[in-house]
Amino acid sequence: MSRKQIAAANWKMNLTLQQGEQLLNEIINKPHEISENQLVIFSVPAPYLQMAQQKIADKKGVFIAAQNCFNKKNGAYTGEISVEMLNSLGIQFVVLGHSERREYFNESNSFLAEKINICLENNIQPIFCCGEPLSVRESNTQNEYVAKQLKESLYHLSADQLLKVVIAYEPIWAIGTGKTATSDQAQEMHAFIRKDLANVYGNDIANSISILYGGSVKAANAVEIFSQPDVDGGLVGGASLIADEFVAIINALQ
Ligand code: PEP
C-alpha cells in the first residue's frame, strides 16, 4: 500500500447494533469526497463487523477494521477472534496494540509482534498503535519509549511486510482526555518515527508508511493536525461517534 491519508474511526465498546447502523448510514450518506490517496476506516465492535462490511461494500476507499484479533490460527481460545474469521468476512484491517488493550489486557510488544505476523500472513493489514504514557512524556523519554515499541513489534518484518502496516501514534495522555498533543508535538514524534523507520528500512520505505495521530482529534483540530507533513490522518475515538464530527474529520484529510 502506498502512503495514504487515513481517517480511522475507533468505536471501542460503544453503540448498539442499531445505533452503529444508523451512525454508519449518516456518515456514508453525507457528502464527502474520498480521493485516490485517501481511506476511511471504521473499526467497529466484533458483533457488528458483518453489518458494517455489507453497508460499505460499494463505497470506494471505505473499509471496516476489527478492533482486535488473536495470535493463533484457531482452536480452544474461547472468546477470541481469528484472522481466518476476519478473512471469511472480507475484513482487511485490524487495530492492534491500542493502549487500552496494552493496559487492560496486558498485551506486550512481543505478543503484538505475533499478532502482526499472523495478520500479515493472512492479508490483513494491522493498524499498529504506539505511544507513551504521561509519566514518560514528563521525563522527556517518549522517543526511546516509542522506538522500543516499534523495534519489538515491527522490526522483524521484511520491507514488503512493513509496507502493509499503518502506524498510529497515540500519546496515552491524549486519549479520551480532551487533551490533544499540539500539532508541533504530533509532527515531532511522527518525524521521529519516520526517521527510526528509515534507519532500519531506508527512506523510500519510511516515506511510504502512513502514520496516523490519535488522541482527542475532533473537527475543530483535525485540519491543523493533519496539515503537518508527517501526519497522514488520524485514529479517532470519541469524535468518531458523532456523524457531523467524523465527516468533518474526513474532509480535513489532505
Ligand atoms: C482512540 O481510541 O484511539 C482515541 C484516540 O480516542 P479519542 O479520540 O477519544 O482520544
CSV table of C-alpha atoms and ligand atoms in Angstrom, one decimal:
chain,number,residue,atom,x,y,z
A,1,MET,CA,0.0,0.0,0.0
A,2,SER,CA,1.4,3.4,-0.9
A,3,ARG,CA,1.2,6.2,1.7
A,4,LYS,CA,-2.4,7.2,2.2
A,5,GLN,CA,-4.2,9.8,4.2
A,6,ILE,CA,-6.5,8.0,6.5
A,7,ALA,CA,-9.4,8.9,8.7
A,8,ALA,CA,-9.9,5.9,11.0
A,9,ALA,CA,-12.8,5.7,13.5
A,10,ASN,CA,-12.4,3.6,16.6
A,11,TRP,CA,-15.8,3.0,18.1
A,12,LYS,CA,-14.3,1.0,21.0
A,13,MET,CA,-17.0,-0.7,23.1
A,14,ASN,CA,-19.8,1.7,22.3
A,15,LEU,CA,-23.2,1.7,20.5
A,16,THR,CA,-25.8,-0.9,19.9
A,17,LEU,CA,-26.1,-2.6,16.6
A,18,GLN,CA,-29.0,-0.3,15.7
A,19,GLN,CA,-27.0,2.8,16.7
A,20,GLY,CA,-24.0,1.6,14.9
A,21,GLU,CA,-26.0,1.0,11.7
A,22,GLN,CA,-27.6,4.5,12.0
A,23,LEU,CA,-24.2,6.2,12.5
A,24,LEU,CA,-22.7,4.4,9.5
A,25,ASN,CA,-25.7,5.4,7.4
A,26,GLU,CA,-25.4,9.0,8.4
A,27,ILE,CA,-21.7,9.2,7.7
A,28,ILE,CA,-21.6,7.4,4.4
A,29,ASN,CA,-24.6,9.3,3.1
A,30,LYS,CA,-23.2,12.7,3.9
A,31,PRO,CA,-21.3,14.4,1.1
A,32,HIS,CA,-17.6,14.0,1.3
A,33,GLU,CA,-15.0,13.3,-1.3
A,34,ILE,CA,-12.7,10.4,-0.8
A,35,SER,CA,-9.9,10.9,-3.3
A,36,GLU,CA,-7.4,8.3,-4.6
A,37,ASN,CA,-4.9,8.9,-1.9
A,38,GLN,CA,-7.4,8.7,1.0
A,39,LEU,CA,-9.0,6.0,3.0
A,40,VAL,CA,-11.8,6.0,5.6
A,41,ILE,CA,-11.8,3.1,8.0
A,42,PHE,CA,-14.4,2.2,10.7
A,43,SER,CA,-13.1,0.0,13.5
A,44,VAL,CA,-16.2,-1.5,14.9
A,45,PRO,CA,-17.1,-4.0,17.7
A,46,ALA,CA,-16.8,-7.6,16.5
A,47,PRO,CA,-20.5,-8.4,16.5
A,48,TYR,CA,-21.1,-5.5,14.0
A,49,LEU,CA,-18.3,-6.4,11.5
A,50,GLN,CA,-20.6,-8.2,9.1
A,51,MET,CA,-23.3,-5.5,9.2
A,52,ALA,CA,-20.7,-2.8,8.7
A,53,GLN,CA,-18.9,-4.7,5.9
A,54,GLN,CA,-22.1,-5.1,4.0
A,55,LYS,CA,-23.0,-1.4,4.4
A,56,ILE,CA,-19.8,-0.1,2.9
A,57,ALA,CA,-19.5,-2.8,0.3
A,58,ASP,CA,-19.9,-0.5,-2.7
A,59,LYS,CA,-18.1,2.5,-1.2
A,60,LYS,CA,-14.8,3.2,-2.8
A,61,GLY,CA,-12.0,3.9,-0.3
A,62,VAL,CA,-14.0,2.9,2.7
A,63,PHE,CA,-13.0,-0.1,4.8
A,64,ILE,CA,-14.0,-1.9,8.0
A,65,ALA,CA,-11.5,-2.9,10.7
A,66,ALA,CA,-11.7,-5.3,13.6
A,67,GLN,CA,-10.6,-3.9,16.9
A,68,ASN,CA,-8.6,-7.0,17.8
A,69,CYS,CA,-7.6,-10.5,16.8
A,70,PHE,CA,-5.7,-13.4,18.4
A,71,ASN,CA,-2.2,-14.7,17.6
A,72,LYS,CA,-3.3,-18.3,17.0
A,73,LYS,CA,-4.8,-19.7,13.8
A,74,ASN,CA,-7.8,-21.5,15.6
A,75,GLY,CA,-8.6,-23.7,18.5
A,76,ALA,CA,-9.7,-23.7,22.1
A,77,TYR,CA,-9.5,-20.0,22.8
A,78,THR,CA,-13.0,-19.1,23.9
A,79,GLY,CA,-14.0,-15.6,23.1
A,80,GLU,CA,-11.1,-14.8,20.7
A,81,ILE,CA,-11.3,-13.7,17.1
A,82,SER,CA,-9.1,-15.4,14.5
A,83,VAL,CA,-7.7,-13.9,11.3
A,84,GLU,CA,-9.4,-16.7,9.4
A,85,MET,CA,-12.7,-15.4,10.8
A,86,LEU,CA,-11.9,-11.9,9.6
A,87,ASN,CA,-10.8,-13.2,6.2
A,88,SER,CA,-14.2,-15.0,5.9
A,89,LEU,CA,-16.0,-11.7,6.4
A,90,GLY,CA,-13.8,-9.9,4.0
A,91,ILE,CA,-12.2,-7.7,6.7
A,92,GLN,CA,-8.9,-6.2,5.6
A,93,PHE,CA,-7.7,-4.2,8.6
A,94,VAL,CA,-7.3,-4.7,12.3
A,95,VAL,CA,-6.3,-2.3,15.1
A,96,LEU,CA,-3.6,-3.8,17.2
A,97,GLY,CA,-1.8,-2.6,20.2
A,98,HIS,CA,-4.2,0.1,21.3
A,99,SER,CA,-3.2,1.4,24.6
A,100,GLU,CA,-6.4,0.2,26.2
A,101,ARG,CA,-5.6,-3.4,25.2
A,102,ARG,CA,-2.0,-3.0,26.4
A,103,GLU,CA,-3.2,-1.6,29.7
A,104,TYR,CA,-6.3,-3.7,30.5
A,105,PHE,CA,-5.3,-7.0,28.7
A,106,ASN,CA,-1.6,-6.8,29.3
A,107,GLU,CA,-0.7,-7.0,25.6
A,108,SER,CA,3.1,-6.8,25.3
A,109,ASN,CA,5.3,-5.7,22.4
A,110,SER,CA,6.3,-9.4,21.7
A,111,PHE,CA,2.7,-10.6,21.9
A,112,LEU,CA,1.7,-7.9,19.4
A,113,ALA,CA,4.6,-9.0,17.1
A,114,GLU,CA,2.9,-12.4,16.9
A,115,LYS,CA,-0.5,-10.9,16.1
A,116,ILE,CA,1.1,-8.7,13.5
A,117,ASN,CA,2.7,-11.8,11.9
A,118,ILE,CA,-0.5,-13.8,11.7
A,119,CYS,CA,-2.3,-10.8,10.2
A,120,LEU,CA,0.3,-10.2,7.5
A,121,GLU,CA,0.4,-14.0,6.7
A,122,ASN,CA,-3.3,-13.8,6.1
A,123,ASN,CA,-3.5,-10.5,4.1
A,124,ILE,CA,-4.9,-8.4,6.9
A,125,GLN,CA,-3.3,-5.0,7.4
A,126,PRO,CA,-2.6,-4.1,11.0
A,127,ILE,CA,-3.1,-0.5,12.3
A,128,PHE,CA,-0.4,-0.7,14.9
A,129,CYS,CA,-0.8,1.7,17.8
A,130,CYS,CA,2.1,3.0,19.8
A,131,GLY,CA,2.5,5.9,22.2
A,132,GLU,CA,3.7,6.9,25.6
A,133,PRO,CA,2.0,7.4,29.0
A,134,LEU,CA,2.1,10.8,30.7
A,135,SER,CA,5.0,9.9,33.1
A,136,VAL,CA,7.2,9.1,30.1
A,137,ARG,CA,6.3,12.3,28.3
A,138,GLU,CA,7.1,14.2,31.6
A,139,SER,CA,10.5,12.6,31.8
A,140,ASN,CA,11.0,13.5,28.1
A,141,THR,CA,11.9,9.9,27.1
A,142,GLN,CA,9.0,9.4,24.7
A,143,ASN,CA,11.2,8.8,21.7
A,144,GLU,CA,13.0,5.9,23.4
A,145,TYR,CA,9.7,4.5,24.6
A,146,VAL,CA,8.1,4.6,21.1
A,147,ALA,CA,11.3,3.3,19.4
A,148,LYS,CA,11.2,0.3,21.7
A,149,GLN,CA,7.5,-0.4,20.8
A,150,LEU,CA,8.4,-0.2,17.1
A,151,LYS,CA,11.5,-2.4,17.4
A,152,GLU,CA,9.9,-5.1,19.5
A,153,SER,CA,6.7,-5.4,17.5
A,154,LEU,CA,7.6,-4.4,13.9
A,155,TYR,CA,11.3,-4.5,13.1
A,156,HIS,CA,11.5,-8.2,12.5
A,157,LEU,CA,9.3,-7.7,9.4
A,158,SER,CA,10.6,-7.6,5.9
A,159,ALA,CA,10.2,-4.3,4.0
A,160,ASP,CA,7.4,-5.8,1.9
A,161,GLN,CA,5.5,-6.8,5.1
A,162,LEU,CA,6.1,-3.4,6.8
A,163,LEU,CA,4.6,-1.6,3.8
A,164,LYS,CA,1.3,-3.2,4.7
A,165,VAL,CA,1.3,-1.8,8.3
A,166,VAL,CA,-0.3,1.5,9.2
A,167,ILE,CA,1.2,3.1,12.3
A,168,ALA,CA,-1.0,5.1,14.7
A,169,TYR,CA,0.9,7.3,17.2
A,170,GLU,CA,-1.4,7.8,20.2
A,171,PRO,CA,0.1,9.5,23.2
A,172,ILE,CA,-1.9,7.9,26.1
A,173,TRP,CA,-2.2,11.1,27.9
A,174,ALA,CA,-4.2,12.5,25.0
A,175,ILE,CA,-6.6,9.6,24.5
A,176,GLY,CA,-10.2,10.3,25.6
A,177,THR,CA,-8.9,13.2,27.8
A,178,GLY,CA,-9.8,16.1,25.6
A,179,LYS,CA,-6.1,17.0,25.9
A,180,THR,CA,-4.7,16.9,22.4
A,181,ALA,CA,-1.0,16.9,21.6
A,182,THR,CA,-0.2,20.2,19.9
A,183,SER,CA,0.3,19.9,16.1
A,184,ASP,CA,4.1,20.5,16.8
A,185,GLN,CA,4.3,17.7,19.3
A,186,ALA,CA,2.5,15.4,16.9
A,187,GLN,CA,4.8,16.4,14.0
A,188,GLU,CA,7.9,16.0,16.2
A,189,MET,CA,7.0,12.4,17.1
A,190,HIS,CA,5.8,11.5,13.6
A,191,ALA,CA,9.1,12.7,12.1
A,192,PHE,CA,11.0,10.8,14.8
A,193,ILE,CA,9.0,7.6,13.9
A,194,ARG,CA,9.7,8.1,10.2
A,195,LYS,CA,13.4,8.6,10.9
A,196,ASP,CA,13.5,5.5,13.0
A,197,LEU,CA,11.8,3.5,10.2
A,198,ALA,CA,14.3,5.0,7.7
A,199,ASN,CA,17.2,3.9,9.9
A,200,VAL,CA,16.0,0.3,9.6
A,201,TYR,CA,14.3,0.1,6.2
A,202,GLY,CA,15.6,3.2,4.3
A,203,ASN,CA,14.0,6.4,3.3
A,204,ASP,CA,11.8,5.1,0.5
A,205,ILE,CA,10.0,2.6,2.7
A,206,ALA,CA,9.8,5.1,5.6
A,207,ASN,CA,8.2,7.6,3.3
A,208,SER,CA,5.6,5.1,2.1
A,209,ILE,CA,4.2,4.3,5.5
A,210,SER,CA,1.1,6.1,6.8
A,211,ILE,CA,1.5,7.4,10.3
A,212,LEU,CA,-1.8,8.5,11.9
A,213,TYR,CA,-2.1,10.7,15.0
A,214,GLY,CA,-4.6,9.6,17.7
A,215,GLY,CA,-5.6,11.5,20.9
A,216,SER,CA,-8.7,13.7,21.1
A,217,VAL,CA,-8.8,14.5,17.4
A,218,LYS,CA,-12.0,16.4,16.6
A,219,ALA,CA,-13.4,18.6,13.8
A,220,ALA,CA,-12.0,21.7,15.4
A,221,ASN,CA,-8.4,20.5,15.5
A,222,ALA,CA,-8.2,18.0,12.6
A,223,VAL,CA,-7.2,20.4,9.8
A,224,GLU,CA,-4.2,21.8,11.8
A,225,ILE,CA,-3.0,18.3,12.9
A,226,PHE,CA,-3.4,16.7,9.5
A,227,SER,CA,-1.6,19.6,7.8
A,228,GLN,CA,1.7,18.5,9.5
A,229,PRO,CA,4.0,16.9,6.9
A,230,ASP,CA,4.5,13.6,8.7
A,231,VAL,CA,0.9,13.3,9.9
A,232,ASP,CA,-1.2,11.2,7.5
A,233,GLY,CA,-4.6,11.4,9.2
A,234,GLY,CA,-6.0,10.3,12.5
A,235,LEU,CA,-7.3,7.4,14.6
A,236,VAL,CA,-10.3,8.9,16.2
A,237,GLY,CA,-12.3,7.6,19.3
A,238,GLY,CA,-14.9,9.9,20.8
A,239,ALA,CA,-15.4,12.2,17.8
A,240,SER,CA,-16.0,9.3,15.5
A,241,LEU,CA,-19.3,8.5,17.3
A,242,ILE,CA,-20.8,11.8,16.1
A,243,ALA,CA,-21.6,11.8,12.4
A,244,ASP,CA,-21.0,15.5,11.7
A,245,GLU,CA,-17.7,15.5,13.6
A,246,PHE,CA,-16.4,12.4,11.8
A,247,VAL,CA,-17.5,13.7,8.4
A,248,ALA,CA,-15.6,17.0,9.1
A,249,ILE,CA,-12.6,14.9,10.1
A,250,ILE,CA,-12.8,13.0,6.8
A,251,ASN,CA,-13.0,16.3,5.0
A,252,ALA,CA,-9.9,17.6,6.9
A,253,LEU,CA,-7.7,14.9,5.2
A,254,GLN,CA,-5.1,16.5,3.0
B,1,PEP,C1,-8.5,6.2,20.3
B,1,PEP,O1,-9.4,5.5,20.9
B,1,PEP,O2,-7.7,5.6,19.6
B,1,PEP,C2,-8.6,7.6,20.5
B,1,PEP,C3,-7.6,8.4,20.0
B,1,PEP,O3,-9.6,8.1,21.3
B,1,PEP,P1,-10.0,9.7,21.4
B,1,PEP,O4,-10.1,10.2,20.0
B,1,PEP,O5,-11.4,9.6,22.1
B,1,PEP,O6,-9.0,10.4,22.2
